[in-house]
Short mmCIF file of C-alpha atoms in Angstrom, two decimals:
data_model
loop_
_atom_site.label_atom_id
_atom_site.label_comp_id
_atom_site.label_asym_id
_atom_site.label_seq_id
_atom_site.Cartn_x
_atom_site.Cartn_y
_atom_site.Cartn_z
CA UNK A 1 -16.73 -3.64 -24.36
CA UNK A 2 -16.72 -6.55 -26.76
CA UNK A 3 -18.76 -9.18 -24.92
CA UNK A 4 -18.79 -11.84 -27.62
CA UNK A 5 -17.73 -15.40 -26.82
CA UNK A 6 -14.02 -16.12 -26.79
CA UNK A 7 -12.52 -19.51 -27.58
CA UNK A 8 -8.82 -20.00 -26.93
CA UNK A 9 -6.39 -22.39 -28.64
CA UNK A 10 -8.92 -24.01 -30.92
CA UNK A 11 -8.90 -24.83 -34.62
CA UNK A 12 -12.23 -26.64 -34.83
CA UNK A 13 -14.15 -26.93 -38.08
CA UNK A 14 -17.41 -28.70 -37.27
CA UNK A 15 -18.43 -28.65 -40.89
CA UNK A 16 -15.31 -30.18 -42.40
CA UNK A 17 -15.44 -33.05 -44.90
CA UNK A 18 -13.38 -35.24 -42.58
CA UNK A 19 -15.89 -34.69 -39.76
CA UNK A 20 -18.73 -35.68 -42.06
CA UNK A 21 -16.85 -38.81 -43.14
CA UNK A 22 -16.23 -39.82 -39.51
CA UNK A 23 -19.91 -39.30 -38.67
CA UNK A 24 -21.13 -41.43 -41.55
CA UNK A 25 -18.60 -44.16 -40.78
CA UNK A 26 -19.82 -44.26 -37.17
CA UNK A 27 -23.45 -44.44 -38.27
CA UNK A 28 -22.71 -47.32 -40.64
CA UNK A 29 -20.79 -49.21 -37.94
CA UNK A 30 -23.65 -48.68 -35.47
CA UNK A 31 -26.21 -50.02 -37.95
CA UNK A 32 -24.29 -53.30 -38.11
CA UNK A 33 -23.46 -53.40 -34.39
CA UNK A 34 -19.83 -53.46 -35.42
CA UNK A 35 -16.99 -53.73 -32.90
CA UNK A 36 -14.68 -50.72 -33.11
CA UNK A 37 -11.56 -49.53 -31.32
CA UNK A 38 -12.14 -47.45 -28.21
CA UNK A 39 -9.28 -45.46 -26.66
CA UNK A 40 -9.65 -44.71 -22.95
CA UNK A 41 -7.88 -42.69 -20.26
CA UNK A 42 -7.70 -44.82 -17.09
CA UNK A 43 -6.45 -44.09 -13.58
CA UNK A 44 -3.30 -46.16 -12.97
CA UNK A 45 -3.68 -46.17 -9.18
CA UNK A 46 -4.87 -43.94 -6.36
CA UNK A 47 -2.92 -40.69 -5.96
CA UNK A 48 -1.60 -39.35 -2.65
CA UNK A 49 0.32 -36.17 -3.47
CA UNK A 50 0.22 -33.88 -6.49
CA UNK A 51 -0.92 -36.04 -9.45
CA UNK A 52 1.29 -36.61 -12.49
CA UNK A 53 0.38 -37.38 -16.08
CA UNK A 54 1.87 -40.85 -15.55
CA UNK A 55 -0.92 -41.52 -13.01
CA UNK A 56 -3.25 -41.70 -16.01
CA UNK A 57 -2.72 -44.13 -18.87
CA UNK A 58 -3.96 -44.32 -22.45
CA UNK A 59 -5.55 -47.74 -22.92
CA UNK A 60 -6.75 -49.24 -26.19
CA UNK A 61 -9.78 -51.51 -26.12
CA UNK A 62 -12.82 -52.27 -28.29
CA UNK A 63 -16.57 -51.77 -27.99
CA UNK A 64 -19.65 -52.90 -29.90
CA UNK A 65 -21.74 -50.03 -31.18
CA UNK A 66 -24.94 -51.58 -29.89
CA UNK A 67 -26.59 -51.35 -26.47
CA UNK A 68 -26.10 -54.80 -24.83
CA UNK A 69 -29.21 -56.88 -24.28
CA UNK A 70 -28.48 -57.08 -20.56
CA UNK A 71 -28.56 -53.22 -20.29
CA UNK A 72 -31.91 -52.45 -21.94
CA UNK A 73 -32.28 -48.87 -20.62
CA UNK A 74 -28.73 -47.76 -21.42
CA UNK A 75 -27.51 -45.41 -24.11
CA UNK A 76 -24.30 -45.76 -26.13
CA UNK A 77 -22.64 -42.47 -26.99
CA UNK A 78 -19.74 -41.15 -29.04
CA UNK A 79 -17.94 -38.53 -26.93
CA UNK A 80 -17.25 -35.16 -28.56
CA UNK A 81 -16.04 -32.91 -25.72
CA UNK A 82 -14.80 -33.69 -22.21
CA UNK A 83 -14.72 -31.28 -19.30
CA UNK A 84 -11.74 -30.89 -16.94
CA UNK A 85 -12.92 -29.82 -13.49
CA UNK A 86 -11.08 -29.34 -10.16
CA UNK A 87 -13.37 -31.72 -8.20
CA UNK A 88 -11.96 -34.59 -10.29
CA UNK A 89 -8.73 -34.43 -8.28
CA UNK A 90 -10.56 -35.66 -5.17
CA UNK A 91 -11.83 -38.66 -7.09
CA UNK A 92 -8.25 -39.69 -7.90
CA UNK A 93 -7.64 -40.54 -4.23
CA UNK A 94 -9.25 -43.21 -2.08
CA UNK A 95 -11.71 -41.34 0.12
CA UNK A 96 -14.31 -42.62 2.53
CA UNK A 97 -17.59 -40.81 3.09
CA UNK A 98 -17.16 -38.32 0.25
CA UNK A 99 -20.14 -36.87 -1.59
CA UNK A 100 -18.89 -38.56 -4.76
CA UNK A 101 -17.21 -41.92 -5.35
CA UNK A 102 -13.50 -42.27 -6.04
CA UNK A 103 -12.42 -43.37 -9.50
CA UNK A 104 -11.73 -47.08 -9.94
CA UNK A 105 -8.10 -47.88 -10.85
CA UNK A 106 -7.61 -49.40 -14.32
CA UNK A 107 -11.06 -48.12 -15.35
CA UNK A 108 -11.89 -45.07 -17.47
CA UNK A 109 -11.97 -41.75 -15.64
CA UNK A 110 -15.46 -40.27 -15.66
CA UNK A 111 -16.62 -36.68 -15.80
CA UNK A 112 -18.86 -34.25 -17.63
CA UNK A 113 -18.92 -34.21 -21.39
CA UNK A 114 -20.90 -33.67 -24.57
CA UNK A 115 -21.75 -36.67 -26.75
CA UNK A 116 -23.97 -37.90 -29.54
CA UNK A 117 -26.16 -40.98 -29.11
CA UNK A 118 -25.03 -43.89 -31.30
CA UNK A 119 -27.59 -46.43 -30.02
CA UNK A 120 -30.30 -46.28 -27.38
CA UNK A 121 -32.35 -48.70 -25.35
CA UNK A 122 -33.92 -45.86 -23.37
CA UNK A 123 -37.30 -44.42 -24.44
CA UNK A 124 -36.21 -40.82 -23.78
CA UNK A 125 -33.21 -40.94 -26.11
CA UNK A 126 -32.81 -41.87 -29.75
CA UNK A 127 -29.88 -42.27 -32.12
CA UNK A 128 -28.54 -38.89 -33.19
CA UNK A 129 -29.58 -37.03 -30.03
CA UNK A 130 -26.95 -34.73 -28.56
CA UNK A 131 -26.54 -34.97 -24.80
CA UNK A 132 -24.41 -33.57 -21.99
CA UNK A 133 -23.72 -35.08 -18.59
CA UNK A 134 -21.56 -37.73 -16.94
CA UNK A 135 -19.64 -39.86 -19.42
CA UNK A 136 -16.30 -41.67 -19.66
CA UNK A 137 -12.91 -40.39 -20.71
CA UNK A 138 -12.98 -42.55 -23.82
CA UNK A 139 -14.12 -42.40 -27.42
CA UNK A 140 -17.37 -44.30 -26.79
CA UNK A 141 -19.25 -44.79 -23.52
CA UNK A 142 -22.12 -47.00 -22.40
CA UNK A 143 -24.18 -44.85 -20.03
CA UNK A 144 -26.38 -46.96 -17.76
CA UNK A 145 -27.74 -44.19 -15.53
CA UNK A 146 -29.60 -41.88 -17.89
CA UNK A 147 -30.53 -39.59 -14.96
CA UNK A 148 -27.02 -38.16 -15.22
CA UNK A 149 -27.42 -36.92 -18.82
CA UNK A 150 -29.50 -34.14 -20.34
CA UNK A 151 -30.70 -33.86 -23.92
CA UNK A 152 -29.40 -30.78 -25.74
CA UNK A 153 -32.31 -28.86 -27.25
CA UNK A 154 -30.70 -25.56 -28.26
CA UNK A 155 -27.82 -25.51 -30.74
CA UNK A 156 -27.59 -21.77 -31.37
CA UNK A 157 -24.37 -21.81 -29.32
CA UNK A 158 -21.20 -23.93 -29.61
CA UNK A 159 -21.77 -27.51 -28.40
CA UNK A 160 -18.72 -27.24 -26.15
CA UNK A 161 -20.65 -24.69 -24.06
CA UNK A 162 -22.54 -27.61 -22.54
CA UNK A 163 -19.34 -28.60 -20.74
CA UNK A 164 -19.23 -25.13 -19.21
CA UNK A 165 -21.55 -22.16 -19.28
CA UNK A 166 -24.60 -24.29 -20.17
CA UNK A 167 -23.50 -27.33 -18.18
CA UNK A 168 -22.32 -28.10 -14.67
CA UNK A 169 -20.14 -24.97 -14.14
CA UNK A 170 -22.92 -22.66 -15.36
CA UNK A 171 -25.51 -24.23 -13.08
CA UNK A 172 -23.02 -24.06 -10.20
CA UNK A 173 -22.38 -20.36 -10.76
CA UNK A 174 -26.03 -19.46 -11.28
CA UNK A 175 -27.57 -21.19 -8.28
CA UNK A 176 -24.53 -20.72 -6.06
CA UNK A 177 -24.79 -16.98 -6.59
CA UNK A 178 -28.52 -16.38 -6.81
CA UNK A 179 -29.77 -19.02 -4.37
CA UNK A 180 -26.96 -19.51 -1.83
CA UNK A 181 -25.63 -15.93 -1.75
CA UNK A 182 -29.05 -14.16 -1.82
CA UNK A 183 -27.50 -11.11 -3.54
CA UNK A 184 -28.86 -7.57 -3.57
CA UNK A 185 -28.15 -4.72 -5.96
CA UNK A 186 -25.18 -2.61 -4.89
CA UNK A 187 -23.51 -5.22 -2.70
CA UNK A 188 -19.75 -5.84 -2.65
CA UNK A 189 -18.83 -9.20 -4.19
CA UNK A 190 -15.49 -10.98 -4.19
CA UNK A 191 -14.76 -14.03 -6.38
CA UNK A 192 -11.59 -16.12 -6.03
CA UNK A 193 -10.29 -18.23 -8.95
CA UNK A 194 -12.36 -15.73 -10.89
CA UNK A 195 -11.18 -16.53 -14.41
CA UNK A 196 -12.09 -20.21 -14.10
CA UNK A 197 -15.14 -22.02 -15.46
CA UNK A 198 -17.38 -20.97 -12.55
CA UNK A 199 -15.79 -17.75 -11.35
CA UNK A 200 -15.99 -15.90 -14.68
CA UNK A 201 -19.76 -16.45 -14.68
CA UNK A 202 -20.35 -15.52 -11.04
CA UNK A 203 -18.72 -12.15 -11.65
CA UNK A 204 -20.87 -11.49 -14.71
CA UNK A 205 -24.07 -12.50 -12.90
CA UNK A 206 -23.14 -10.11 -10.09
CA UNK A 207 -22.52 -7.27 -12.55
CA UNK A 208 -25.87 -7.91 -14.27
CA UNK A 209 -27.49 -7.48 -10.85
CA UNK A 210 -25.70 -4.18 -10.23
CA UNK A 211 -23.12 -5.32 -7.70
CA UNK A 212 -19.53 -4.12 -7.27
CA UNK A 213 -17.29 -7.06 -8.21
CA UNK A 214 -13.60 -7.81 -7.68
CA UNK A 215 -11.92 -11.06 -8.66
CA UNK A 216 -8.53 -12.64 -8.09
CA UNK A 217 -6.53 -14.84 -10.45
CA UNK A 218 -2.97 -16.12 -10.84
CA UNK A 219 -1.53 -14.21 -13.81
CA UNK A 220 -1.49 -10.79 -15.49
CA UNK A 221 -3.29 -12.27 -18.52
CA UNK A 222 -6.13 -13.56 -16.34
CA UNK A 223 -6.42 -10.28 -14.43
CA UNK A 224 -6.74 -8.44 -17.75
CA UNK A 225 -9.46 -10.87 -18.83
CA UNK A 226 -11.43 -10.22 -15.66
CA UNK A 227 -11.36 -6.46 -16.13
CA UNK A 228 -11.50 -6.12 -19.91
CA UNK A 229 -13.47 -9.18 -21.05
CA UNK A 230 -15.75 -10.15 -18.17
CA UNK A 231 -16.46 -6.63 -16.91
CA UNK A 232 -15.26 -6.98 -13.30
CA UNK A 233 -14.87 -3.64 -11.57
CA UNK A 234 -11.36 -4.62 -10.50
CA UNK A 235 -9.08 -7.62 -10.18
CA UNK A 236 -5.70 -8.59 -8.75
CA UNK A 237 -3.03 -11.28 -9.03
CA UNK A 238 -3.02 -13.08 -5.69
CA UNK A 239 0.51 -14.40 -6.35
CA UNK A 240 1.84 -10.85 -6.21
CA UNK A 241 0.22 -10.08 -2.85
CA UNK A 242 2.45 -10.81 0.18
CA UNK A 243 -0.48 -10.20 2.54
CA UNK A 244 -3.97 -11.18 1.31
CA UNK A 245 -5.65 -9.39 4.22
CA UNK A 246 -4.01 -6.11 3.20
CA UNK A 247 -4.89 -6.72 -0.44
CA UNK A 248 -8.57 -7.28 0.32
CA UNK A 249 -8.70 -4.15 2.47
CA UNK A 250 -7.29 -2.22 -0.49
CA UNK A 251 -10.00 -3.47 -2.88
CA UNK A 252 -12.82 -3.56 -0.31
CA UNK A 253 -12.23 -0.68 2.14
CA UNK A 254 -15.84 -1.03 3.32
CA UNK A 255 -15.76 -4.82 3.49
CA UNK A 256 -17.21 -7.75 1.50
CA UNK A 257 -20.91 -8.67 1.43
CA UNK A 258 -20.58 -11.83 -0.67
CA UNK A 259 -17.62 -14.13 -1.14
CA UNK A 260 -17.82 -16.89 -3.74
CA UNK A 261 -15.29 -19.40 -2.43
CA UNK A 262 -13.26 -21.44 -4.90
CA UNK A 263 -9.86 -21.52 -3.19
CA UNK A 264 -9.91 -22.11 0.60
CA UNK A 265 -6.88 -22.02 2.91
CA UNK A 266 -5.13 -18.68 3.39
CA UNK A 267 -7.57 -16.95 1.05
CA UNK A 268 -10.60 -17.93 3.14
CA UNK A 269 -8.78 -16.87 6.31
CA UNK A 270 -8.13 -13.41 4.87
CA UNK A 271 -11.68 -13.04 3.56
CA UNK A 272 -13.20 -13.82 6.98
CA UNK A 273 -11.39 -10.79 8.41
CA UNK A 274 -12.89 -8.57 5.70
CA UNK A 275 -16.52 -9.70 5.64
CA UNK A 276 -19.27 -7.21 6.46
CA UNK A 277 -22.10 -7.67 8.92
CA UNK A 278 -24.53 -10.37 7.68
CA UNK A 279 -22.16 -11.36 4.88
CA UNK A 280 -22.62 -14.57 2.92
CA UNK A 281 -20.00 -17.06 1.78
CA UNK A 282 -20.93 -19.69 -0.82
CA UNK A 283 -18.43 -22.55 -0.59
CA UNK A 284 -18.12 -23.95 -4.10
CA UNK A 285 -14.62 -25.43 -3.96
CA UNK A 286 -11.20 -25.22 -2.27
CA UNK A 287 -8.71 -25.89 -5.04
CA UNK A 288 -5.70 -24.80 -2.96
CA UNK A 289 -6.24 -27.81 -0.67
CA UNK A 290 -6.84 -30.67 -3.10
CA UNK A 291 -3.21 -31.78 -3.45
CA UNK A 292 -2.25 -31.49 0.23
CA UNK A 293 -1.72 -34.50 2.48
CA UNK A 294 -2.84 -32.36 5.40
CA UNK A 295 -5.23 -29.49 4.54
CA UNK A 296 -4.41 -26.07 5.98
CA UNK A 297 -6.30 -24.95 9.03
CA UNK A 298 -8.64 -21.94 8.96
CA UNK A 299 -7.94 -19.67 11.93
CA UNK A 300 -10.46 -16.84 11.65
CA UNK A 301 -13.74 -18.75 11.92
CA UNK A 302 -14.60 -16.75 15.04
CA UNK A 303 -15.48 -13.89 12.64
CA UNK A 304 -18.64 -15.83 11.76
CA UNK A 305 -20.12 -15.01 15.17
CA UNK A 306 -19.84 -11.22 15.70
CA UNK A 307 -20.37 -10.49 12.00
CA UNK A 308 -23.33 -12.95 11.77
CA UNK A 309 -21.81 -14.41 8.59
CA UNK A 310 -23.59 -17.27 6.85
CA UNK A 311 -21.16 -19.73 5.23
CA UNK A 312 -22.82 -22.49 3.22
CA UNK A 313 -21.52 -25.30 1.05
CA UNK A 314 -23.60 -26.62 -1.84
CA UNK A 315 -23.60 -29.29 -4.54
CA UNK A 316 -24.66 -28.61 -8.11
CA UNK A 317 -26.79 -31.77 -8.27
CA UNK A 318 -29.15 -30.21 -5.72
CA UNK A 319 -30.26 -27.82 -8.46
CA UNK A 320 -30.45 -30.01 -11.56
CA UNK A 321 -34.25 -30.10 -11.33
CA UNK A 322 -34.20 -26.32 -11.94
CA UNK A 323 -32.15 -26.58 -15.16
CA UNK A 324 -34.99 -25.20 -17.37
CA UNK A 325 -35.14 -22.07 -15.17
CA UNK A 326 -31.39 -21.64 -15.59
CA UNK A 327 -31.56 -21.98 -19.40
CA UNK A 328 -34.43 -19.50 -19.58
CA UNK A 329 -32.24 -16.81 -18.04
CA UNK A 330 -28.80 -17.64 -19.43
CA UNK A 331 -29.38 -18.62 -23.07
CA UNK A 332 -30.85 -15.25 -24.14
CA UNK A 333 -28.02 -13.42 -22.35
CA UNK A 334 -25.41 -15.43 -24.29
CA UNK A 335 -27.15 -14.87 -27.62
CA UNK A 336 -27.54 -11.14 -26.89
CA UNK A 337 -23.84 -10.88 -25.99
CA UNK A 338 -24.54 -9.85 -22.39
CA UNK A 339 -22.65 -12.84 -21.00
CA UNK A 340 -19.36 -14.00 -22.46
CA UNK A 341 -17.35 -17.17 -21.93
CA UNK A 342 -13.71 -18.15 -22.46
CA UNK A 343 -12.72 -21.72 -23.28
CA UNK A 344 -9.26 -23.28 -23.37
CA UNK A 345 -9.32 -26.14 -25.90
CA UNK A 346 -7.01 -29.16 -25.85
CA UNK A 347 -7.12 -31.37 -28.96
CA UNK A 348 -7.38 -35.17 -28.69
CA UNK A 349 -8.13 -37.66 -25.94
CA UNK A 350 -4.38 -38.11 -25.40
CA UNK A 351 -4.15 -34.49 -24.21
CA UNK A 352 -6.72 -35.00 -21.43
CA UNK A 353 -4.33 -35.90 -18.53
CA UNK A 354 -2.16 -32.84 -19.14
CA UNK A 355 -5.21 -30.61 -19.53
CA UNK A 356 -6.67 -31.80 -16.21
CA UNK A 357 -3.42 -31.32 -14.29
CA UNK A 358 -3.01 -27.86 -15.80
CA UNK A 359 -5.94 -26.70 -13.67
CA UNK A 360 -3.80 -27.03 -10.53
CA UNK A 361 -0.90 -24.98 -11.84
CA UNK A 362 -3.12 -22.32 -13.42
CA UNK A 363 -2.02 -23.20 -16.95
CA UNK A 364 -5.51 -22.95 -18.43
CA UNK A 365 -7.17 -19.65 -19.28
CA UNK A 366 -10.92 -20.08 -18.95
CA UNK A 367 -12.89 -23.30 -19.09
CA UNK A 368 -10.67 -26.29 -19.87
CA UNK A 369 -12.21 -28.52 -22.55
CA UNK A 370 -10.80 -31.57 -24.34
CA UNK A 371 -11.90 -32.15 -27.94
CA UNK A 372 -12.30 -35.91 -28.45
CA UNK A 373 -14.08 -35.93 -31.83
CA UNK A 374 -15.80 -33.53 -34.20
CA UNK A 375 -19.57 -33.73 -34.45
#
């Protein structure tokens, strides 16, 4: 099997003359503290039902390429890549008591990205450093909380990987599987939304450990990717299954030891019926529920009791302090070709709203990334 990295719909030349010209122009502007144009994607207003592209607006503003004197520990960055992630849908609605704040209307959307430091007032960062972490959906961002960004040390892989396999989704997959699921060699593992940014990695981690792995996805193309690119033992298109309980019994006649939950709703209900004794469910996300006014009920929770199932939710930020441990394992596997990753590239900040909404209709194949500028 060819396990080299795959990048979809991208025509990126990081070494082009135009990229070099843009970089030098930015450096010169930063030296003079020049004010430059700064395009942003802002949330028009809070969203109730399924979001539309018109809920997000392209706004043109300006920014000085110098850290303001009243924000001495901030860093100013030029954004290169932005990450589209399902959790961002929840932030588009007004929610009380959530683990993460809602977006602010008429302000730039925020999320994970890769950027280069243009100016720094923070001792841990200097101009020219490459970083990944929380940034704005705009060309330039002033980051005031440096705890949310990480310096990029290894550039033997594409920079965009730090929005995915080497960023938040990778950490989510790694610690969600190894820490929350407590896997053992030979166990039966099921991954929903398996071709997405997190799911494709969970399946590969499970295979590296010697588990039997089946994934589900929403198209023939994605099912083929799971089996022929990511090395899953089997996969199925959930949209073609009239009864998910019957489908899971077909692929797991002896039951499921580990379920990596990305979907929720009817899928979780069916999985509960098929879990084995002392099974584990890591609740990473529930994308099927994010656009519903009233989330679906789960009817088979009683299965948790006789089967002694452990179902646990987790947040990626709980594991950020273990990032070096994660890199130590994953980087060599990428370089050796033992882990592969598929990205779906959208060109230009203007494409970001459509790219984000595509996650909820299954339009993307692999990790959805928006290219804002070339390094």
